[in-house]
Amino acid sequence: MKRLVIIPAYNEEESIENTVRSIQKNAKGFDYVVVNDCSTDRTAKICEENHFNYIDLPQNLGIGGAVQTGYLYGYRNGYDAAVQVDGDGQHDPAFLVQMAECMEKEQMDMVIGSRFIEKQGFQSSTIRRVGIRYFTFLIKMLTGVTITDPTSGLRLINKDIMRMFAERYPNDYPEPESVVAILRRGKKVREIPVIMKERSGGVSSISPQKSVYYMIKVSLAILIERIRK
Amino acid sequence: MNIRTQVFVAVIVIIALILLINMIRKNQLELKYALLWFVLGIGILVFGCFPWLTASMANLLGIGLPINLLFFAGFCFSLMIIFSLTMAISRLSVKMKKMIQEIALLKKQMDELTKLINEKEEEKLK
């Protein structure tokens, strides 16, 4: 089994080195690739100096486009599974092995690391939790499946889904929408409990001003995804 | 509409059409995207030259003043042109994203190959 960790990084100079080192140390059996989304800080330089395996996007694509580049890389290089780990240090690589085992043992198409099963570690702010609950409810209504953490970026997918995502993947806030897309195709999705940390550097891509746009855009995207051919 | 407005409209439209054709001729504009504007120009010209056409059509649609039909039709057509632009941008952004990703992957491959070649060269020198 060839497994790949995709680390999308946009202006993560403070945390990228620790993230990669921690993956090298804790994620046994995983290769990694950093996707530098045209950062304006020293992210690319740090990757270069440390001889990290990285892809340098010549223009900024946003989180969706960056992660998709990673899936494309993984698919073309014959990986059997790929997982996204954010470059800001929120995701603990120690859970990756557990997720891969779950995927292989139970023949899952996607394994999501969820903060809200055992409710341990960083639980996000109240207002964000309300938003996440709402998406859980919406997805349950539309697909009948309960996804406790639909916004989790920590997601392991198999080759089949990798091909799908390399083909088409939302540009911004891709997580809830793409979960619906694969649930609708009858793929098997499982959540396992993980503990997330507070981000160690950088800022969230969802600022208060953007959260209104986020809620509307993602709701619409989920609804449209449901009625797609 | 009296003859003065008719001439005024006709002159402006003809000048615009000449400019448009000239731009296509000089390859500053793709014919594909100029076509909608071309049709719009011809349409205005026809309705401007034959006011009875406008009047009868306005009558048919229950619009009191013929000029209002022109405004309404112009507005609808402008919206169509704007929408075609939104569609074009949407298509372009997908194409561009794919291209950026391909370039990034190619760049990575090339860097790796260059590194490999350099190492081989160094070995030879030793």
Coordinates of N, CA and C in Angstrom, one line a residue, chain A residues 14 26 32 43 73 76 83 91 100 107 109 123 126 130 133 147 149 164 173 186 189 202 206:
Chain A
E14 N 5.6 29.6 9.7 CA 5.9 29.3 11.1 C 5.7 27.8 11.5
N26 N 5.9 10.5 12.8 CA 4.7 9.8 13.4 C 3.9 9.0 12.4
Y32 N 4.9 12.0 1.8 CA 4.2 13.2 1.9 C 4.5 14.1 0.7
T43 N 7.5 30.2 2.9 CA 7.1 28.7 2.9 C 7.9 27.9 1.8
Y73 N -1.3 14.5 -8.2 CA 0.0 14.0 -8.0 C 0.0 12.6 -7.5
R76 N -1.5 10.1 -10.2 CA -0.5 9.8 -11.3 C 0.7 9.0 -10.8
V83 N -4.2 11.4 2.1 CA -4.9 12.1 3.1 C -4.4 13.5 3.2
H91 N -3.8 19.2 12.7 CA -4.0 17.8 12.6 C -2.8 17.0 13.2
A100 N -5.7 4.8 8.3 CA -5.3 3.8 7.2 C -5.8 2.4 7.5
Q107 N -12.6 -1.8 4.3 CA -12.8 -1.5 2.8 C -13.6 -0.2 2.6
D109 N -14.1 3.8 1.5 CA -13.7 4.7 0.4 C -13.1 6.0 1.0
Q123 N -12.2 21.9 20.3 CA -13.5 21.7 19.8 C -14.0 22.9 19.0
T126 N -18.0 28.1 19.9 CA -19.4 27.7 19.9 C -20.1 28.0 18.6
V130 N -22.0 25.4 16.0 CA -23.4 25.5 15.6 C -23.5 25.3 14.1
R133 N -22.8 21.7 13.2 CA -24.1 20.9 13.4 C -25.1 21.1 12.3
I147 N -22.7 12.6 9.4 CA -21.3 12.9 9.4 C -21.1 14.0 10.5
D149 N -18.5 15.5 11.6 CA -17.5 16.6 11.4 C -17.3 16.8 9.9
M164 N -11.7 10.7 -8.8 CA -12.9 11.5 -8.9 C -12.5 13.0 -8.5
Y173 N -13.7 26.0 0.4 CA -14.5 25.3 1.4 C -15.0 24.0 0.8
G186 N -22.9 6.5 -3.6 CA -22.9 5.2 -2.9 C -21.6 4.7 -2.3
V189 N -18.3 5.8 3.6 CA -17.6 6.8 4.4 C -17.7 6.5 5.9
G202 N -0.5 31.0 11.5 CA -1.3 31.4 10.4 C -2.7 31.7 10.9
I206 N -11.5 31.1 7.2 CA -12.8 31.6 7.4 C -12.9 32.7 8.4

